[in-house]
Amino acid sequence: MSIALIDSNNFYAACEQSIDPSIARRPLVILSNNDGCIIARNAEAKCLGISMGEPYFKVRHKLKSLGVEIRSSNYALYADMSQRLMNILKDNCEEIEVYSIDEAFAKITSSYNCNLSSWASQLREIIYQNLGLAISIGIGASKVQSKVANYLAKTTATHAGIFNMENIENKDKWLEKVPIEKVWGIGRNLSHWCQIQGIQNALQLRDMPSNIIRKKMGVTGIRLQQELKGEQSLNLSIESIKKKETCVSKSFSHPVTRIEELRQAIATDVIIASEKLRRQKQYASKLTIFTRTSLYTPFFYSQSATACLVLPSNNSKVLLSTALDLTEKVFKPNYLFMKAGVIMQNLLSQEYLQLNLFSNNNPEELLKQEHLMKRIDYLNKRYGRNTIQWAACGINQNHSNGQKYLSPLKTTQLQEIPIVYT
Ligand SMILES: [Mg+2]
């Protein structure tokens, strides 16, 4: 059995180019929420030396003079494209583990094995034809090997986006080309430690004495080494890893000075966060809200407040009333607030709700509330966001900055689907 890692190249930029042919093959950058800084670039923009994380206001003129295209981040588009990508993978692979928005591991057994490379190039073609996305496929005997192979697929032009480690006679030669910091599971700290030990690439890591690796990284390190050797020690986990925290925050387009306005902004974040919790099938047992003024004002002020919930919940009503009570604690008059948000903490799986001995639990009422939330989520999904709104969020939701370069929702909104004339 082999493992393939399928990964879309420069995913956010590729999604934007896929729905707008006028920017195909042009340098392109994507800005963060509220057009703050650069969070993604395509290959052409990378070649021009534009760095990640650069604040937009600092490089605005440079981008203009270089003729770089700009887009505000359009997460609804990326999520929809990701869903479509994963659906194609499900149809073409035996079993997949969705690893991130644009990445998935796939199990391939003997039925495909007769010609893995032609299976991979066919899959690349199907995805390009259906979604306009270029993908890289790395194939190996284990998950770590497939990750390494994917890195090689991306960096070796002659391999045309596919690298099959299983086919390669001299694996050592290729492993040597993979810098230690590119090995999956080696973060910044570990790669620094490895460098000090004289370990600079994947090959050296594979062959390093295992007692040293065990001492530093424990059993995780041993597994990593085994995987590099091609022995499977990490299973394909079909169940996605549960989140421990969920945060929703926003920068304001204009300073907020009134508590009513701050309450509305926080309420909006709480509603989004509670929808996320319900999607993740989780409850929050703790909730923190925070707000701050601009980092650059001489009277900087930042405050947060936390509450533990008597009963863990993902009910918008419960979370809203908790958060709104906390707002009174963080607000201070005469300050110009520029940012606020909420963090849902100590998340629990919906399956294991522990009722509280000392609170008034009414299972019937809980069930009723759960149905109500499901109904609201369904209507908002079916008829568009904010079909059902919460009054606490305000009528004119004008807290967030404009996303000046937002692309249309051509794949998810009926009104914005392109018209074809025959
Ligand atoms: Mg990617």
Short mmCIF file of C-alpha atoms and ligand atoms in Angstrom, two decimals:
data_model
loop_
_atom_site.label_atom_id
_atom_site.label_comp_id
_atom_site.label_asym_id
_atom_site.label_seq_id
_atom_site.Cartn_x
_atom_site.Cartn_y
_atom_site.Cartn_z
CA MET A 1 0.00 0.00 0.00
CA SER A 2 1.27 3.48 -0.85
CA ILE A 3 0.32 6.92 0.39
CA ALA A 4 -0.13 9.94 -1.86
CA LEU A 5 -0.10 13.51 -0.65
CA ILE A 6 -2.12 15.75 -2.91
CA ASP A 7 -1.59 19.46 -2.44
CA SER A 8 -2.77 22.45 -4.42
CA ASN A 9 -0.06 24.93 -5.38
CA ASN A 10 -0.54 28.48 -4.05
CA PHE A 11 -4.14 27.63 -3.30
CA TYR A 12 -5.70 31.04 -2.51
CA ALA A 13 -4.09 32.71 -5.52
CA ALA A 14 -5.01 29.75 -7.74
CA CYS A 15 -8.69 29.98 -6.70
CA GLU A 16 -8.78 33.68 -7.60
CA GLN A 17 -7.16 33.05 -10.97
CA SER A 18 -9.47 30.17 -11.64
CA ILE A 19 -12.59 32.39 -11.52
CA ASP A 20 -10.99 35.35 -13.28
CA PRO A 21 -9.07 34.51 -16.45
CA SER A 22 -8.02 38.15 -16.87
CA ILE A 23 -5.47 37.69 -14.08
CA ALA A 24 -4.13 34.32 -15.26
CA ARG A 25 -0.34 34.21 -15.38
CA ARG A 26 -0.08 37.63 -13.75
CA PRO A 27 1.63 38.26 -10.40
CA LEU A 28 -1.02 38.17 -7.67
CA VAL A 29 -1.13 38.71 -3.91
CA ILE A 30 -3.95 38.05 -1.44
CA LEU A 31 -4.52 40.35 1.52
CA SER A 32 -5.60 39.31 5.02
CA ASN A 33 -8.96 40.12 6.59
CA ASN A 34 -9.56 43.85 6.20
CA ASP A 35 -6.74 44.18 3.68
CA GLY A 36 -4.11 44.37 6.42
CA CYS A 37 -1.15 42.44 5.08
CA ILE A 38 -0.09 39.94 2.41
CA ILE A 39 -1.07 36.38 3.30
CA ALA A 40 -0.61 34.56 -0.02
CA ARG A 41 1.25 35.01 -3.30
CA ASN A 42 1.45 33.15 -6.55
CA ALA A 43 4.71 32.00 -8.12
CA GLU A 44 5.00 35.13 -10.27
CA ALA A 45 4.66 37.43 -7.24
CA LYS A 46 7.23 35.35 -5.33
CA CYS A 47 9.67 35.84 -8.22
CA LEU A 48 9.24 39.61 -7.87
CA GLY A 49 10.54 39.35 -4.30
CA ILE A 50 7.29 40.19 -2.51
CA SER A 51 7.37 38.75 0.99
CA MET A 52 4.69 37.10 3.10
CA GLY A 53 3.24 39.07 6.01
CA GLU A 54 4.23 42.44 4.54
CA PRO A 55 1.76 45.17 5.65
CA TYR A 56 -0.19 46.30 2.61
CA PHE A 57 0.14 50.04 3.24
CA LYS A 58 3.94 49.66 3.20
CA VAL A 59 4.15 47.93 -0.19
CA ARG A 60 1.14 49.49 -1.93
CA HIS A 61 3.28 51.65 -4.24
CA LYS A 62 5.75 48.88 -4.96
CA LEU A 63 2.92 46.52 -5.95
CA LYS A 64 1.42 49.15 -8.22
CA SER A 65 4.67 49.91 -9.98
CA LEU A 66 5.34 46.19 -10.53
CA GLY A 67 1.83 45.68 -11.89
CA VAL A 68 0.89 43.12 -9.24
CA GLU A 69 -2.80 42.17 -9.04
CA ILE A 70 -4.40 42.41 -5.60
CA ARG A 71 -7.33 40.52 -4.06
CA SER A 72 -8.94 40.69 -0.62
CA SER A 73 -9.18 37.26 0.98
CA ASN A 74 -12.40 35.57 -0.10
CA TYR A 75 -12.76 32.68 2.33
CA ALA A 76 -16.18 31.67 1.06
CA LEU A 77 -14.63 31.06 -2.37
CA TYR A 78 -11.64 29.12 -0.96
CA ALA A 79 -13.85 26.95 1.23
CA ASP A 80 -16.11 26.11 -1.70
CA MET A 81 -13.18 25.32 -4.01
CA SER A 82 -11.68 23.15 -1.26
CA GLN A 83 -14.93 21.22 -0.93
CA ARG A 84 -14.99 20.63 -4.69
CA LEU A 85 -11.34 19.54 -4.67
CA MET A 86 -11.95 17.04 -1.85
CA ASN A 87 -15.04 15.68 -3.62
CA ILE A 88 -12.97 14.96 -6.73
CA LEU A 89 -10.34 13.25 -4.56
CA LYS A 90 -13.01 11.13 -2.87
CA ASP A 91 -14.22 9.98 -6.28
CA ASN A 92 -10.72 9.11 -7.45
CA CYS A 93 -9.01 7.71 -4.37
CA GLU A 94 -9.79 4.79 -2.14
CA GLU A 95 -9.63 6.59 1.19
CA ILE A 96 -8.61 10.13 1.97
CA GLU A 97 -7.62 12.11 5.03
CA VAL A 98 -8.29 15.81 4.56
CA TYR A 99 -5.27 17.44 6.11
CA SER A 100 -5.89 21.13 5.43
CA ILE A 101 -7.94 23.37 3.18
CA ASP A 102 -5.86 22.39 0.13
CA GLU A 103 -4.13 19.16 1.15
CA ALA A 104 -5.12 15.54 1.57
CA PHE A 105 -3.47 12.16 2.08
CA ALA A 106 -4.81 9.29 0.01
CA LYS A 107 -4.39 5.56 0.43
CA ILE A 108 -3.58 3.66 -2.77
CA THR A 109 -3.60 -0.11 -2.78
CA SER A 110 -2.73 -2.66 -5.41
CA SER A 111 -5.73 -1.99 -7.64
CA TYR A 112 -4.20 1.34 -8.66
CA ASN A 113 -0.67 0.15 -8.21
CA CYS A 114 -0.24 -1.24 -11.69
CA ASN A 115 0.56 2.25 -12.88
CA LEU A 116 0.71 4.83 -10.15
CA SER A 117 2.26 7.52 -12.26
CA SER A 118 -0.45 7.45 -14.89
CA TRP A 119 -3.11 7.46 -12.14
CA ALA A 120 -1.45 10.56 -10.69
CA SER A 121 -1.19 12.43 -13.97
CA GLN A 122 -4.80 11.60 -14.77
CA LEU A 123 -5.87 12.98 -11.39
CA ARG A 124 -3.91 16.16 -12.01
CA GLU A 125 -5.67 16.57 -15.33
CA ILE A 126 -9.16 15.99 -13.88
CA ILE A 127 -8.57 18.60 -11.18
CA TYR A 128 -7.18 21.13 -13.61
CA GLN A 129 -10.03 20.60 -16.02
CA ASN A 130 -12.76 20.86 -13.36
CA LEU A 131 -11.36 23.51 -11.05
CA GLY A 132 -8.49 25.19 -12.88
CA LEU A 133 -6.17 24.33 -9.98
CA ALA A 134 -2.63 23.02 -10.39
CA ILE A 135 -1.76 20.34 -7.87
CA SER A 136 1.36 18.48 -6.80
CA ILE A 137 1.28 14.79 -5.96
CA GLY A 138 3.90 13.08 -3.84
CA ILE A 139 3.83 9.30 -3.51
CA GLY A 140 5.70 7.32 -0.88
CA ALA A 141 5.53 4.26 1.33
CA SER A 142 4.45 6.33 4.36
CA LYS A 143 2.87 9.69 5.16
CA VAL A 144 6.20 11.38 5.87
CA GLN A 145 7.68 9.96 2.65
CA SER A 146 4.69 11.24 0.67
CA LYS A 147 5.22 14.70 2.20
CA VAL A 148 8.88 14.60 1.22
CA ALA A 149 7.91 13.43 -2.27
CA ASN A 150 5.42 16.28 -2.54
CA TYR A 151 8.14 18.78 -1.68
CA LEU A 152 10.29 17.25 -4.42
CA ALA A 153 7.37 17.32 -6.87
CA LYS A 154 7.04 21.06 -6.27
CA THR A 155 10.72 21.90 -6.40
CA THR A 156 11.88 19.68 -9.26
CA ALA A 157 10.64 21.24 -12.47
CA THR A 158 11.38 18.15 -14.56
CA HIS A 159 8.94 16.06 -12.53
CA ALA A 160 5.88 18.03 -13.68
CA GLY A 161 4.16 18.11 -10.32
CA ILE A 162 4.41 14.37 -9.60
CA PHE A 163 7.12 12.62 -7.62
CA ASN A 164 6.87 8.91 -6.97
CA MET A 165 9.30 7.87 -4.27
CA GLU A 166 8.31 4.24 -4.74
CA ASN A 167 9.76 4.21 -8.24
CA ILE A 168 13.08 5.69 -7.28
CA GLU A 169 16.07 3.39 -6.99
CA ASN A 170 18.42 5.76 -5.24
CA LYS A 171 16.19 7.34 -2.59
CA ASP A 172 19.15 8.65 -0.61
CA LYS A 173 20.12 11.04 -3.34
CA TRP A 174 16.68 12.64 -3.22
CA LEU A 175 16.31 12.66 0.56
CA GLU A 176 19.55 14.59 0.69
CA LYS A 177 17.93 17.36 -1.33
CA VAL A 178 15.24 17.97 1.29
CA PRO A 179 16.32 20.59 3.84
CA ILE A 180 15.67 19.60 7.45
CA GLU A 181 13.17 22.42 8.03
CA LYS A 182 11.02 21.07 5.19
CA VAL A 183 10.56 17.68 6.84
CA TRP A 184 7.01 17.28 8.15
CA GLY A 185 6.92 17.46 11.94
CA ILE A 186 10.19 19.36 12.28
CA GLY A 187 9.25 22.84 13.43
CA ARG A 188 11.49 25.85 13.78
CA ASN A 189 12.89 24.87 17.20
CA LEU A 190 13.64 21.29 16.23
CA SER A 191 15.22 22.27 12.94
CA HIS A 192 17.50 24.62 14.88
CA TRP A 193 18.43 21.79 17.23
CA CYS A 194 19.09 19.48 14.27
CA GLN A 195 21.35 22.06 12.63
CA ILE A 196 23.42 22.20 15.83
CA GLN A 197 23.75 18.40 15.72
CA GLY A 198 24.96 18.71 12.13
CA ILE A 199 21.73 17.28 10.72
CA GLN A 200 20.80 19.36 7.69
CA ASN A 201 18.62 17.22 5.49
CA ALA A 202 16.05 14.40 5.54
CA LEU A 203 18.66 11.75 4.78
CA GLN A 204 20.81 12.68 7.78
CA LEU A 205 17.73 12.72 10.01
CA ARG A 206 16.76 9.23 8.82
CA ASP A 207 20.23 7.86 9.57
CA MET A 208 20.89 9.63 12.85
CA PRO A 209 21.25 7.40 15.95
CA SER A 210 17.76 6.76 17.27
CA ASN A 211 18.73 7.08 20.94
CA ILE A 212 19.63 10.74 20.36
CA ILE A 213 16.40 11.40 18.53
CA ARG A 214 14.36 9.63 21.21
CA LYS A 215 15.99 11.70 23.94
CA LYS A 216 15.02 14.95 22.23
CA MET A 217 11.71 14.16 20.54
CA GLY A 218 10.48 11.05 22.33
CA VAL A 219 8.37 8.50 20.54
CA THR A 220 7.25 11.08 17.94
CA GLY A 221 10.84 11.33 16.75
CA ILE A 222 11.19 7.57 16.48
CA ARG A 223 7.99 7.37 14.43
CA LEU A 224 9.23 10.15 12.18
CA GLN A 225 12.45 8.25 11.57
CA GLN A 226 10.60 5.01 10.83
CA GLU A 227 8.33 6.83 8.40
CA LEU A 228 11.34 8.32 6.61
CA LYS A 229 12.64 4.77 6.20
CA GLY A 230 9.34 3.89 4.55
CA GLU A 231 7.73 2.02 7.45
CA GLN A 232 4.18 3.14 8.15
CA SER A 233 3.82 4.27 11.75
CA LEU A 234 1.29 7.06 11.32
CA ASN A 235 -2.18 5.90 10.39
CA LEU A 236 -4.41 7.65 7.96
CA SER A 237 -6.84 9.38 10.29
CA ILE A 238 -10.11 9.75 8.52
CA GLU A 239 -11.57 11.59 11.51
CA SER A 240 -10.24 15.16 11.44
CA ILE A 241 -8.30 16.39 14.45
CA LYS A 242 -10.54 18.32 16.81
CA LYS A 243 -9.74 21.95 17.50
CA LYS A 244 -8.95 23.10 21.02
CA GLU A 245 -9.80 26.76 20.51
CA THR A 246 -11.76 28.85 18.04
CA CYS A 247 -11.13 32.56 17.65
CA VAL A 248 -13.07 35.15 15.66
CA SER A 249 -11.91 38.77 15.65
CA LYS A 250 -12.19 41.87 13.55
CA SER A 251 -10.40 45.19 13.05
CA PHE A 252 -12.76 48.16 12.73
CA SER A 253 -12.83 50.48 9.73
CA HIS A 254 -13.37 53.45 12.08
CA PRO A 255 -12.62 53.86 15.80
CA VAL A 256 -15.38 52.58 18.05
CA THR A 257 -16.10 54.75 21.08
CA ARG A 258 -19.60 53.78 22.25
CA ILE A 259 -20.30 50.65 24.24
CA GLU A 260 -23.38 49.86 22.09
CA GLU A 261 -21.18 49.69 19.03
CA LEU A 262 -18.59 47.51 20.78
CA ARG A 263 -21.37 45.19 21.97
CA GLN A 264 -22.66 44.81 18.41
CA ALA A 265 -19.18 44.04 17.08
CA ILE A 266 -18.55 41.42 19.75
CA ALA A 267 -22.02 39.94 19.26
CA THR A 268 -21.29 39.53 15.53
CA ASP A 269 -18.05 37.67 16.34
CA VAL A 270 -19.83 35.45 18.89
CA ILE A 271 -22.49 34.46 16.35
CA ILE A 272 -19.83 33.49 13.79
CA ALA A 273 -17.84 31.59 16.44
CA SER A 274 -20.89 29.68 17.70
CA GLU A 275 -21.78 28.65 14.13
CA LYS A 276 -18.22 27.38 13.78
CA LEU A 277 -18.54 25.37 17.01
CA ARG A 278 -21.73 23.74 15.76
CA ARG A 279 -20.05 22.88 12.45
CA GLN A 280 -17.14 21.34 14.35
CA LYS A 281 -19.63 19.48 16.60
CA GLN A 282 -18.05 20.98 19.69
CA TYR A 283 -19.05 22.84 22.84
CA ALA A 284 -17.09 25.66 24.51
CA SER A 285 -16.65 25.51 28.26
CA LYS A 286 -14.87 28.86 28.52
CA LEU A 287 -15.19 32.12 26.61
CA THR A 288 -12.85 35.12 26.42
CA ILE A 289 -13.57 38.44 24.78
CA PHE A 290 -10.94 41.05 24.07
CA THR A 291 -10.61 44.52 22.63
CA ARG A 292 -7.86 47.03 22.08
CA THR A 293 -7.06 50.46 20.70
CA SER A 294 -4.63 50.99 17.83
CA LEU A 295 -1.11 49.75 18.57
CA TYR A 296 0.25 53.08 17.39
CA THR A 297 -1.67 55.46 19.66
CA PRO A 298 0.11 56.97 22.66
CA PHE A 299 -2.82 55.91 24.88
CA PHE A 300 -2.72 52.22 24.11
CA TYR A 301 -5.30 50.18 25.98
CA SER A 302 -6.04 46.50 25.72
CA GLN A 303 -8.34 44.41 27.88
CA SER A 304 -9.81 40.93 27.98
CA ALA A 305 -12.35 39.18 30.17
CA THR A 306 -13.12 35.48 30.60
CA ALA A 307 -16.10 33.51 31.84
CA CYS A 308 -16.52 29.79 32.45
CA LEU A 309 -19.84 28.36 31.36
CA VAL A 310 -21.87 26.41 33.88
CA LEU A 311 -22.76 24.00 31.12
CA PRO A 312 -20.54 23.73 28.00
CA SER A 313 -22.49 25.06 25.04
CA ASN A 314 -22.54 26.00 21.36
CA ASN A 315 -25.89 27.74 21.61
CA SER A 316 -25.66 31.28 20.18
CA LYS A 317 -28.11 32.60 22.77
CA VAL A 318 -26.13 31.30 25.75
CA LEU A 319 -22.78 32.41 24.37
CA LEU A 320 -24.14 35.82 23.38
CA SER A 321 -25.50 36.66 26.80
CA THR A 322 -22.23 35.55 28.47
CA ALA A 323 -20.15 37.61 26.04
CA LEU A 324 -22.33 40.69 26.33
CA ASP A 325 -22.02 40.65 30.12
CA LEU A 326 -18.25 40.55 29.72
CA THR A 327 -18.28 43.51 27.33
CA GLU A 328 -19.05 45.82 30.26
CA LYS A 329 -15.78 44.69 31.87
CA VAL A 330 -13.52 45.48 28.90
CA PHE A 331 -15.10 48.75 27.78
CA LYS A 332 -13.58 52.03 28.93
CA PRO A 333 -15.07 55.39 27.89
CA ASN A 334 -13.02 57.91 25.89
CA TYR A 335 -10.88 55.29 24.17
CA LEU A 336 -10.80 54.66 20.43
CA PHE A 337 -11.20 50.90 20.00
CA MET A 338 -9.83 49.43 16.79
CA LYS A 339 -10.19 45.69 17.29
CA ALA A 340 -12.33 43.20 19.19
CA GLY A 341 -12.93 39.50 19.18
CA VAL A 342 -13.92 36.35 20.99
CA ILE A 343 -12.06 33.10 21.77
CA MET A 344 -14.04 29.95 22.48
CA GLN A 345 -11.92 27.78 24.78
CA ASN A 346 -11.70 24.36 26.40
CA LEU A 347 -13.66 22.86 23.54
CA LEU A 348 -15.35 19.50 24.08
CA SER A 349 -16.80 17.06 21.63
CA GLN A 350 -20.58 17.27 21.35
CA GLU A 351 -20.78 13.55 22.07
CA TYR A 352 -19.54 13.79 25.63
CA LEU A 353 -21.54 16.51 27.31
CA GLN A 354 -21.17 16.34 31.06
CA LEU A 355 -24.23 17.76 32.76
CA ASN A 356 -23.70 19.90 35.82
CA LEU A 357 -24.91 18.53 39.12
CA PHE A 358 -25.63 21.97 40.56
CA SER A 359 -27.34 23.64 37.65
CA ASN A 360 -30.85 23.36 36.43
CA ASN A 361 -30.44 20.97 33.50
CA ASN A 362 -33.50 20.40 31.48
CA PRO A 363 -32.70 17.87 28.74
CA GLU A 364 -35.93 18.63 26.91
CA GLU A 365 -35.20 22.34 26.78
CA LEU A 366 -31.59 21.66 25.68
CA LEU A 367 -32.86 19.50 22.84
CA LYS A 368 -35.35 22.17 21.79
CA GLN A 369 -32.61 24.79 21.71
CA GLU A 370 -30.40 22.47 19.68
CA HIS A 371 -33.15 22.06 17.08
CA LEU A 372 -33.61 25.80 16.92
CA MET A 373 -29.89 26.36 16.24
CA LYS A 374 -29.92 23.66 13.56
CA ARG A 375 -32.88 25.37 11.90
CA ILE A 376 -31.17 28.77 11.95
CA ASP A 377 -27.95 27.30 10.51
CA TYR A 378 -29.93 25.55 7.80
CA LEU A 379 -31.80 28.72 6.77
CA ASN A 380 -28.62 30.79 6.72
CA LYS A 381 -26.90 28.18 4.62
CA ARG A 382 -29.82 27.70 2.26
CA TYR A 383 -30.76 31.35 1.72
CA GLY A 384 -27.48 33.12 2.43
CA ARG A 385 -25.69 34.46 5.49
CA ASN A 386 -27.80 36.71 7.75
CA THR A 387 -31.16 35.44 6.53
CA ILE A 388 -31.82 34.98 10.24
CA GLN A 389 -30.03 37.67 12.19
CA TRP A 390 -29.57 38.38 15.87
CA ALA A 391 -30.77 41.81 16.97
CA ALA A 392 -27.77 42.09 19.32
CA CYS A 393 -25.51 42.33 16.27
CA GLY A 394 -27.22 45.57 15.16
CA ILE A 395 -28.99 46.39 11.94
CA ASN A 396 -26.20 48.26 10.17
CA GLN A 397 -23.21 46.02 10.57
CA ASN A 398 -20.58 48.50 9.68
CA HIS A 399 -17.76 47.56 12.03
CA SER A 400 -15.47 45.74 9.70
CA ASN A 401 -13.12 47.29 7.24
CA GLY A 402 -14.00 47.29 3.60
CA GLN A 403 -12.42 44.55 1.58
CA LYS A 404 -11.61 46.72 -1.36
CA TYR A 405 -10.40 44.01 -3.71
CA LEU A 406 -12.91 41.25 -2.96
CA SER A 407 -13.67 38.93 -5.87
CA PRO A 408 -17.30 37.96 -6.57
CA LEU A 409 -18.73 34.72 -5.12
CA LYS A 410 -19.03 33.13 -8.52
CA THR A 411 -19.28 29.58 -7.20
CA THR A 412 -21.60 30.02 -4.22
CA GLN A 413 -24.02 32.88 -4.97
CA LEU A 414 -26.71 32.47 -7.60
CA GLN A 415 -26.72 36.20 -8.42
CA GLU A 416 -23.00 36.15 -9.20
CA ILE A 417 -22.79 33.11 -11.43
CA PRO A 418 -21.35 34.20 -14.80
CA ILE A 419 -23.86 34.43 -17.67
CA VAL A 420 -23.13 32.64 -20.91
CA TYR A 421 -24.75 33.90 -24.12
CA THR A 422 -25.27 31.51 -27.00
MG MG B 1 -0.74 24.08 -0.83
#
